[in-house]
Structure formats: structure tokens, C-alpha cells
């Protein structure tokens, strides 16, 4: 309920800047709602699949927001449309298969560093998981300080199906969030869990219990 309310509020926020080299389909949007900045991945037609261009725009947005902390108290990271992020763009990954191991090391390190720059923000970060967060998309959500998820959320570490290691810091952040046994199961099987199961697994932590009512004085 808390997550659904947050996602609804995000949809009503005001756009303040687009970061992109493409006018028609900006890969990242910065919006504001009061003192909260919203960093929105914006490739909805591809379920916000992550590309090098999106990574560059994301890092640019992080740099901008880092310089605006006098007016911003928190940053929410979310996705446009019905997904948080489906993970790495398939064409981007296919191109890696055609490249050399030496060059891939440099390309992937730069790719991960751009998105993981969210860790450099000096204010709290919240991942609002509004739909699928798969592979590197889940890694980005895990890199945020707090996660909330809508009932439509689906989360999975699906790198094993591609025969590659869990990237985007997933092998570090996932055990911290859910414990070693659940993290190992998810990373080794590629299991995708829905919103309710993800809540039980503590991928988004459970919402705090409401405070007890104040007792009236006799």
C-alpha cells in the first residue's frame, strides 16, 4: 500500500529536465516533487533496458543532483511505463559477445560505474520498483539505500541464463539485503519472484508497523 501510494505520487510529479542525446526518447528524466528529486529511467518501449547512452545520462544526472543537495532531501529512482528496468539491453550484450575480452572489461566496468554512481549521492536514495526489475535492473535497485515495490513488481537475478556472472554489484548487494542462502538461490537458479514473495524475502524491506494509538488520559 505504501509503495503503491509512492508510485502514484511519482506519476503526478513535474518534469524539470531531460538528459539525452535523443530528443524523441530521452533515456533519463529528472523530475521534482517538493524536496524530492525523481530520477526516472525512460525507455518504456524496451522496459527501460539499460544501454551505454542511458548510463552516461544517468551519471550526468547524479552529478547534477549531487550539486543540488541544498534543495533536495532525497532521490527516488524509478522507471517509466510498466517496468523499473528489464536489465541490460540485449543488443548491447550481443555486441559484447563480438568484442575482445580486454575491451569488454573496460566497456562493462564503465557501464556498471555509470549506474552505480547512485552510491555517490550525499542524500538518501529510494528505489521505487514499479514493475519488473531484472538482472542489472535489480542490481541498480539494490544499490539504492531503500527499496519499495508495487504489487506488479517482479525481481530476478537472471544472469545465469546468459552464462555470465551477476553484474551491477548484485553479488555484493543481494546477500546484504536477503541473506546468503536466499541470494545464492536467486543467483544460481535465475528465479524471478513476484511482489509478495519479494516482500517475504526482504528484497524490499517490510513497511514499518503503524505506531500504537496514543492513550487518552483518564
PDB file of C-alpha atoms in Angstrom:
ATOM      1  CA  UNK A   1       0.000   0.000   0.000  1.00  0.00           C
ATOM      2  CA  UNK A   2       2.799   2.405   0.921  1.00  0.00           C
ATOM      3  CA  UNK A   3       4.691   1.546  -2.275  1.00  0.00           C
ATOM      4  CA  UNK A   4       1.586   1.893  -4.450  1.00  0.00           C
ATOM      5  CA  UNK A   5       0.923   5.337  -2.991  1.00  0.00           C
ATOM      6  CA  UNK A   6       4.503   6.389  -3.716  1.00  0.00           C
ATOM      7  CA  UNK A   7       4.293   5.135  -7.315  1.00  0.00           C
ATOM      8  CA  UNK A   8       1.034   7.061  -7.829  1.00  0.00           C
ATOM      9  CA  UNK A   9       2.619  10.223  -6.475  1.00  0.00           C
ATOM     10  CA  UNK A  10       5.566   9.787  -8.809  1.00  0.00           C
ATOM     11  CA  UNK A  11       3.246   9.774 -11.802  1.00  0.00           C
ATOM     12  CA  UNK A  12       1.999  13.235 -10.827  1.00  0.00           C
ATOM     13  CA  UNK A  13       5.444  14.800 -10.441  1.00  0.00           C
ATOM     14  CA  UNK A  14       6.642  17.709 -12.569  1.00  0.00           C
ATOM     15  CA  UNK A  15       9.322  17.292 -15.250  1.00  0.00           C
ATOM     16  CA  UNK A  16      12.217  19.696 -14.876  1.00  0.00           C
ATOM     17  CA  UNK A  17      14.891  18.350 -17.200  1.00  0.00           C
ATOM     18  CA  UNK A  18      15.637  15.676 -19.794  1.00  0.00           C
ATOM     19  CA  UNK A  19      19.098  14.194 -20.137  1.00  0.00           C
ATOM     20  CA  UNK A  20      19.643  12.653 -23.530  1.00  0.00           C
ATOM     21  CA  UNK A  21      21.291  12.914 -26.888  1.00  0.00           C
ATOM     22  CA  UNK A  22      17.972  11.803 -28.418  1.00  0.00           C
ATOM     23  CA  UNK A  23      15.101  14.275 -28.410  1.00  0.00           C
ATOM     24  CA  UNK A  24      12.280  11.795 -29.063  1.00  0.00           C
ATOM     25  CA  UNK A  25      13.219   9.203 -26.445  1.00  0.00           C
ATOM     26  CA  UNK A  26      15.297  10.587 -23.573  1.00  0.00           C
ATOM     27  CA  UNK A  27      16.838   7.715 -21.588  1.00  0.00           C
ATOM     28  CA  UNK A  28      16.753   9.557 -18.248  1.00  0.00           C
ATOM     29  CA  UNK A  29      14.442  12.199 -16.782  1.00  0.00           C
ATOM     30  CA  UNK A  30      14.952  14.330 -13.688  1.00  0.00           C
ATOM     31  CA  UNK A  31      11.732  15.457 -12.020  1.00  0.00           C
ATOM     32  CA  UNK A  32      10.875  17.067  -8.700  1.00  0.00           C
ATOM     33  CA  UNK A  33       8.092  16.667  -6.175  1.00  0.00           C
ATOM     34  CA  UNK A  34       8.715  19.120  -3.372  1.00  0.00           C
ATOM     35  CA  UNK A  35      12.167  18.448  -1.934  1.00  0.00           C
ATOM     36  CA  UNK A  36      12.316  15.000  -3.532  1.00  0.00           C
ATOM     37  CA  UNK A  37      14.096  14.501  -6.857  1.00  0.00           C
ATOM     38  CA  UNK A  38      12.886  11.673  -9.069  1.00  0.00           C
ATOM     39  CA  UNK A  39      15.374  10.033 -11.398  1.00  0.00           C
ATOM     40  CA  UNK A  40      13.370   8.117 -13.970  1.00  0.00           C
ATOM     41  CA  UNK A  41      14.764   5.611 -16.460  1.00  0.00           C
ATOM     42  CA  UNK A  42      12.866   6.413 -19.643  1.00  0.00           C
ATOM     43  CA  UNK A  43      12.976   3.752 -22.349  1.00  0.00           C
ATOM     44  CA  UNK A  44       9.490   2.349 -21.742  1.00  0.00           C
ATOM     45  CA  UNK A  45       9.215   0.673 -25.150  1.00  0.00           C
ATOM     46  CA  UNK A  46      12.119  -1.611 -24.153  1.00  0.00           C
ATOM     47  CA  UNK A  47      11.095  -1.896 -20.476  1.00  0.00           C
ATOM     48  CA  UNK A  48      13.854   0.597 -19.634  1.00  0.00           C
ATOM     49  CA  UNK A  49      16.618  -1.740 -20.784  1.00  0.00           C
ATOM     50  CA  UNK A  50      19.992  -0.275 -19.848  1.00  0.00           C
ATOM     51  CA  UNK A  51      22.324   1.000 -22.567  1.00  0.00           C
ATOM     52  CA  UNK A  52      25.638   2.835 -22.583  1.00  0.00           C
ATOM     53  CA  UNK A  53      23.805   6.039 -23.552  1.00  0.00           C
ATOM     54  CA  UNK A  54      21.420   5.643 -20.617  1.00  0.00           C
ATOM     55  CA  UNK A  55      24.405   5.053 -18.329  1.00  0.00           C
ATOM     56  CA  UNK A  56      26.064   8.270 -19.474  1.00  0.00           C
ATOM     57  CA  UNK A  57      22.820  10.211 -18.931  1.00  0.00           C
ATOM     58  CA  UNK A  58      22.325   8.593 -15.539  1.00  0.00           C
ATOM     59  CA  UNK A  59      25.826   9.545 -14.372  1.00  0.00           C
ATOM     60  CA  UNK A  60      25.257  13.095 -15.641  1.00  0.00           C
ATOM     61  CA  UNK A  61      22.046  13.251 -13.621  1.00  0.00           C
ATOM     62  CA  UNK A  62      23.817  12.024 -10.491  1.00  0.00           C
ATOM     63  CA  UNK A  63      26.445  14.741 -10.889  1.00  0.00           C
ATOM     64  CA  UNK A  64      23.741  17.377 -11.279  1.00  0.00           C
ATOM     65  CA  UNK A  65      21.740  16.165  -8.278  1.00  0.00           C
ATOM     66  CA  UNK A  66      24.871  15.972  -6.129  1.00  0.00           C
ATOM     67  CA  UNK A  67      25.300  19.705  -6.676  1.00  0.00           C
ATOM     68  CA  UNK A  68      21.700  20.461  -5.665  1.00  0.00           C
ATOM     69  CA  UNK A  69      21.646  18.909  -2.201  1.00  0.00           C
ATOM     70  CA  UNK A  70      20.820  22.258  -0.622  1.00  0.00           C
ATOM     71  CA  UNK A  71      17.378  21.990  -2.277  1.00  0.00           C
ATOM     72  CA  UNK A  72      16.927  18.198  -2.423  1.00  0.00           C
ATOM     73  CA  UNK A  73      16.452  15.960   0.594  1.00  0.00           C
ATOM     74  CA  UNK A  74      16.163  12.579  -1.140  1.00  0.00           C
ATOM     75  CA  UNK A  75      16.288  10.966  -4.590  1.00  0.00           C
ATOM     76  CA  UNK A  76      13.827   8.362  -5.864  1.00  0.00           C
ATOM     77  CA  UNK A  77      14.949   6.105  -8.715  1.00  0.00           C
ATOM     78  CA  UNK A  78      12.169   4.526 -10.772  1.00  0.00           C
ATOM     79  CA  UNK A  79      11.198   3.548 -14.296  1.00  0.00           C
ATOM     80  CA  UNK A  80       8.850   4.996 -16.907  1.00  0.00           C
ATOM     81  CA  UNK A  81       5.911   2.897 -18.025  1.00  0.00           C
ATOM     82  CA  UNK A  82       5.282  -0.559 -16.591  1.00  0.00           C
ATOM     83  CA  UNK A  83       8.840  -1.577 -15.673  1.00  0.00           C
ATOM     84  CA  UNK A  84      11.621  -0.469 -13.377  1.00  0.00           C
ATOM     85  CA  UNK A  85      14.241  -1.968 -15.713  1.00  0.00           C
ATOM     86  CA  UNK A  86      14.495  -5.229 -17.627  1.00  0.00           C
ATOM     87  CA  UNK A  87      18.289  -5.130 -17.223  1.00  0.00           C
ATOM     88  CA  UNK A  88      20.995  -4.787 -19.829  1.00  0.00           C
ATOM     89  CA  UNK A  89      19.889  -4.040 -23.396  1.00  0.00           C
ATOM     90  CA  UNK A  90      20.079  -7.246 -25.455  1.00  0.00           C
ATOM     91  CA  UNK A  91      21.832  -5.609 -28.408  1.00  0.00           C
ATOM     92  CA  UNK A  92      24.387  -4.120 -26.046  1.00  0.00           C
ATOM     93  CA  UNK A  93      25.020  -7.610 -24.636  1.00  0.00           C
ATOM     94  CA  UNK A  94      25.217  -9.164 -28.121  1.00  0.00           C
ATOM     95  CA  UNK A  95      27.835  -6.597 -29.075  1.00  0.00           C
ATOM     96  CA  UNK A  96      29.900  -7.699 -26.081  1.00  0.00           C
ATOM     97  CA  UNK A  97      29.961 -11.250 -27.448  1.00  0.00           C
ATOM     98  CA  UNK A  98      31.568  -9.930 -30.644  1.00  0.00           C
ATOM     99  CA  UNK A  99      34.197  -7.859 -28.827  1.00  0.00           C
ATOM    100  CA  UNK A 100      37.527  -8.788 -27.276  1.00  0.00           C
ATOM    101  CA  UNK A 101      37.847  -9.799 -23.643  1.00  0.00           C
ATOM    102  CA  UNK A 102      40.209  -6.888 -22.975  1.00  0.00           C
ATOM    103  CA  UNK A 103      37.824  -4.315 -24.434  1.00  0.00           C
ATOM    104  CA  UNK A 104      34.791  -5.887 -22.762  1.00  0.00           C
ATOM    105  CA  UNK A 105      36.446  -5.459 -19.382  1.00  0.00           C
ATOM    106  CA  UNK A 106      36.767  -1.719 -19.977  1.00  0.00           C
ATOM    107  CA  UNK A 107      33.298  -1.344 -21.520  1.00  0.00           C
ATOM    108  CA  UNK A 108      31.494  -3.248 -18.761  1.00  0.00           C
ATOM    109  CA  UNK A 109      33.399  -1.534 -15.970  1.00  0.00           C
ATOM    110  CA  UNK A 110      32.403   1.841 -17.397  1.00  0.00           C
ATOM    111  CA  UNK A 111      28.809   0.642 -17.879  1.00  0.00           C
ATOM    112  CA  UNK A 112      28.469  -0.510 -14.260  1.00  0.00           C
ATOM    113  CA  UNK A 113      30.248   2.534 -12.841  1.00  0.00           C
ATOM    114  CA  UNK A 114      27.784   4.893 -14.536  1.00  0.00           C
ATOM    115  CA  UNK A 115      24.738   3.339 -12.885  1.00  0.00           C
ATOM    116  CA  UNK A 116      26.407   2.578  -9.564  1.00  0.00           C
ATOM    117  CA  UNK A 117      27.282   6.271  -9.270  1.00  0.00           C
ATOM    118  CA  UNK A 118      23.937   6.430  -7.434  1.00  0.00           C
ATOM    119  CA  UNK A 119      26.005   5.366  -4.408  1.00  0.00           C
ATOM    120  CA  UNK A 120      27.821   8.713  -4.544  1.00  0.00           C
ATOM    121  CA  UNK A 121      24.745  10.799  -3.809  1.00  0.00           C
ATOM    122  CA  UNK A 122      25.055  12.516  -0.408  1.00  0.00           C
ATOM    123  CA  UNK A 123      21.303  12.180   0.252  1.00  0.00           C
ATOM    124  CA  UNK A 124      19.160   9.062   0.842  1.00  0.00           C
ATOM    125  CA  UNK A 125      18.129   7.125  -2.268  1.00  0.00           C
ATOM    126  CA  UNK A 126      14.944   5.096  -2.715  1.00  0.00           C
ATOM    127  CA  UNK A 127      14.291   2.592  -5.498  1.00  0.00           C
ATOM    128  CA  UNK A 128      10.562   2.670  -6.324  1.00  0.00           C
ATOM    129  CA  UNK A 129      10.153  -0.667  -8.111  1.00  0.00           C
ATOM    130  CA  UNK A 130       7.038  -0.119 -10.202  1.00  0.00           C
ATOM    131  CA  UNK A 131       7.305  -3.306 -12.293  1.00  0.00           C
ATOM    132  CA  UNK A 132       9.948  -5.819 -13.413  1.00  0.00           C
ATOM    133  CA  UNK A 133      13.456  -5.241 -12.035  1.00  0.00           C
ATOM    134  CA  UNK A 134      15.534  -7.914 -13.703  1.00  0.00           C
ATOM    135  CA  UNK A 135      19.286  -8.583 -13.832  1.00  0.00           C
ATOM    136  CA  UNK A 136      21.205  -5.312 -13.837  1.00  0.00           C
ATOM    137  CA  UNK A 137      17.908  -3.513 -13.209  1.00  0.00           C
ATOM    138  CA  UNK A 138      17.596  -5.279  -9.866  1.00  0.00           C
ATOM    139  CA  UNK A 139      21.271  -4.520  -9.243  1.00  0.00           C
ATOM    140  CA  UNK A 140      20.530  -0.805  -9.592  1.00  0.00           C
ATOM    141  CA  UNK A 141      17.599  -1.085  -7.179  1.00  0.00           C
ATOM    142  CA  UNK A 142      19.798  -2.931  -4.677  1.00  0.00           C
ATOM    143  CA  UNK A 143      22.402  -0.170  -4.899  1.00  0.00           C
ATOM    144  CA  UNK A 144      19.859   2.326  -3.535  1.00  0.00           C
ATOM    145  CA  UNK A 145      19.558   2.801   0.213  1.00  0.00           C
ATOM    146  CA  UNK A 146      15.909   1.702   0.426  1.00  0.00           C
ATOM    147  CA  UNK A 147      13.551  -0.226  -1.851  1.00  0.00           C
ATOM    148  CA  UNK A 148       9.769  -0.113  -2.092  1.00  0.00           C
ATOM    149  CA  UNK A 149       7.782  -2.211  -4.557  1.00  0.00           C
ATOM    150  CA  UNK A 150       4.336  -2.189  -6.112  1.00  0.00           C
ATOM    151  CA  UNK A 151       2.248  -5.390  -6.385  1.00  0.00           C
ATOM    152  CA  UNK A 152       3.212  -5.521 -10.076  1.00  0.00           C
ATOM    153  CA  UNK A 153       6.910  -5.776  -9.264  1.00  0.00           C
ATOM    154  CA  UNK A 154       8.934  -8.789 -10.379  1.00  0.00           C
ATOM    155  CA  UNK A 155      12.564  -9.236  -9.363  1.00  0.00           C
ATOM    156  CA  UNK A 156      15.174 -11.673 -10.541  1.00  0.00           C
ATOM    157  CA  UNK A 157      18.913 -12.201 -10.940  1.00  0.00           C
ATOM    158  CA  UNK A 158      18.826 -13.817 -14.386  1.00  0.00           C
ATOM    159  CA  UNK A 159      22.497 -13.551 -15.396  1.00  0.00           C
ATOM    160  CA  UNK A 160      22.901 -17.328 -15.067  1.00  0.00           C
ATOM    161  CA  UNK A 161      20.615 -17.825 -18.068  1.00  0.00           C
ATOM    162  CA  UNK A 162      23.073 -15.809 -20.160  1.00  0.00           C
ATOM    163  CA  UNK A 163      26.084 -17.674 -18.807  1.00  0.00           C
ATOM    164  CA  UNK A 164      27.608 -14.570 -17.197  1.00  0.00           C
ATOM    165  CA  UNK A 165      28.353 -13.540 -13.620  1.00  0.00           C
ATOM    166  CA  UNK A 166      25.822 -11.433 -11.658  1.00  0.00           C
ATOM    167  CA  UNK A 167      26.855  -7.898 -12.550  1.00  0.00           C
ATOM    168  CA  UNK A 168      25.915  -4.384 -11.379  1.00  0.00           C
ATOM    169  CA  UNK A 169      27.154  -5.214  -7.876  1.00  0.00           C
ATOM    170  CA  UNK A 170      24.420  -7.817  -7.402  1.00  0.00           C
ATOM    171  CA  UNK A 171      26.670 -10.440  -5.822  1.00  0.00           C
ATOM    172  CA  UNK A 172      27.623  -7.844  -3.188  1.00  0.00           C
ATOM    173  CA  UNK A 173      24.310  -6.083  -2.521  1.00  0.00           C
ATOM    174  CA  UNK A 174      21.877  -9.024  -2.750  1.00  0.00           C
ATOM    175  CA  UNK A 175      23.274 -11.022   0.208  1.00  0.00           C
ATOM    176  CA  UNK A 176      23.223  -7.846   2.302  1.00  0.00           C
ATOM    177  CA  UNK A 177      19.510  -7.443   1.548  1.00  0.00           C
ATOM    178  CA  UNK A 178      18.180 -11.013   1.771  1.00  0.00           C
ATOM    179  CA  UNK A 179      20.928 -13.109   3.364  1.00  0.00           C
ATOM    180  CA  UNK A 180      23.412 -15.515   1.822  1.00  0.00           C
ATOM    181  CA  UNK A 181      21.091 -18.504   1.321  1.00  0.00           C
ATOM    182  CA  UNK A 182      18.304 -16.653  -0.496  1.00  0.00           C
ATOM    183  CA  UNK A 183      20.877 -14.692  -2.528  1.00  0.00           C
ATOM    184  CA  UNK A 184      22.656 -17.899  -3.569  1.00  0.00           C
ATOM    185  CA  UNK A 185      19.365 -19.496  -4.623  1.00  0.00           C
ATOM    186  CA  UNK A 186      18.353 -16.498  -6.705  1.00  0.00           C
ATOM    187  CA  UNK A 187      21.756 -16.091  -8.355  1.00  0.00           C
ATOM    188  CA  UNK A 188      22.240 -19.809  -9.123  1.00  0.00           C
ATOM    189  CA  UNK A 189      18.724 -20.504 -10.410  1.00  0.00           C
ATOM    190  CA  UNK A 190      17.754 -17.197 -12.049  1.00  0.00           C
ATOM    191  CA  UNK A 191      14.456 -17.349 -10.167  1.00  0.00           C
ATOM    192  CA  UNK A 192      12.108 -14.403 -10.704  1.00  0.00           C
ATOM    193  CA  UNK A 193       9.907 -13.570  -7.725  1.00  0.00           C
ATOM    194  CA  UNK A 194       6.726 -11.520  -7.608  1.00  0.00           C
ATOM    195  CA  UNK A 195       5.985  -8.582  -5.345  1.00  0.00           C
ATOM    196  CA  UNK A 196       4.516 -10.554  -2.425  1.00  0.00           C
ATOM    197  CA  UNK A 197       7.285 -13.166  -2.397  1.00  0.00           C
ATOM    198  CA  UNK A 198       9.904 -10.445  -2.785  1.00  0.00           C
ATOM    199  CA  UNK A 199       8.464  -8.798   0.315  1.00  0.00           C
ATOM    200  CA  UNK A 200       8.762 -12.079   2.224  1.00  0.00           C
ATOM    201  CA  UNK A 201      12.348 -12.443   1.012  1.00  0.00           C
ATOM    202  CA  UNK A 202      13.001  -8.856   2.182  1.00  0.00           C
ATOM    203  CA  UNK A 203      14.087  -7.589  -1.230  1.00  0.00           C
ATOM    204  CA  UNK A 204      12.072  -4.526  -0.349  1.00  0.00           C
ATOM    205  CA  UNK A 205      12.044  -4.405   3.450  1.00  0.00           C
ATOM    206  CA  UNK A 206       8.582  -4.675   5.023  1.00  0.00           C
ATOM    207  CA  UNK A 207       6.939  -1.330   5.776  1.00  0.00           C
ATOM    208  CA  UNK A 208       7.162  -0.222   9.395  1.00  0.00           C
ATOM    209  CA  UNK A 209       4.249  -1.084  11.669  1.00  0.00           C
ATOM    210  CA  UNK A 210       1.966   1.860  12.422  1.00  0.00           C
ATOM    211  CA  UNK A 211       2.644   3.458  15.786  1.00  0.00           C
ATOM    212  CA  UNK A 212       0.292   2.486  18.618  1.00  0.00           C
ATOM    213  CA  UNK A 213      -2.559   4.912  19.220  1.00  0.00           C
ATOM    214  CA  UNK A 214      -1.986   7.493  21.890  1.00  0.00           C
ATOM    215  CA  UNK A 215      -3.878   6.570  25.011  1.00  0.00           C
ATOM    216  CA  UNK A 216      -6.152   9.239  26.333  1.00  0.00           C
ATOM    217  CA  UNK A 217      -5.549  10.425  29.846  1.00  0.00           C
ATOM    218  CA  UNK A 218      -8.325   9.374  32.225  1.00  0.00           C
TER     219      UNK A 218
END
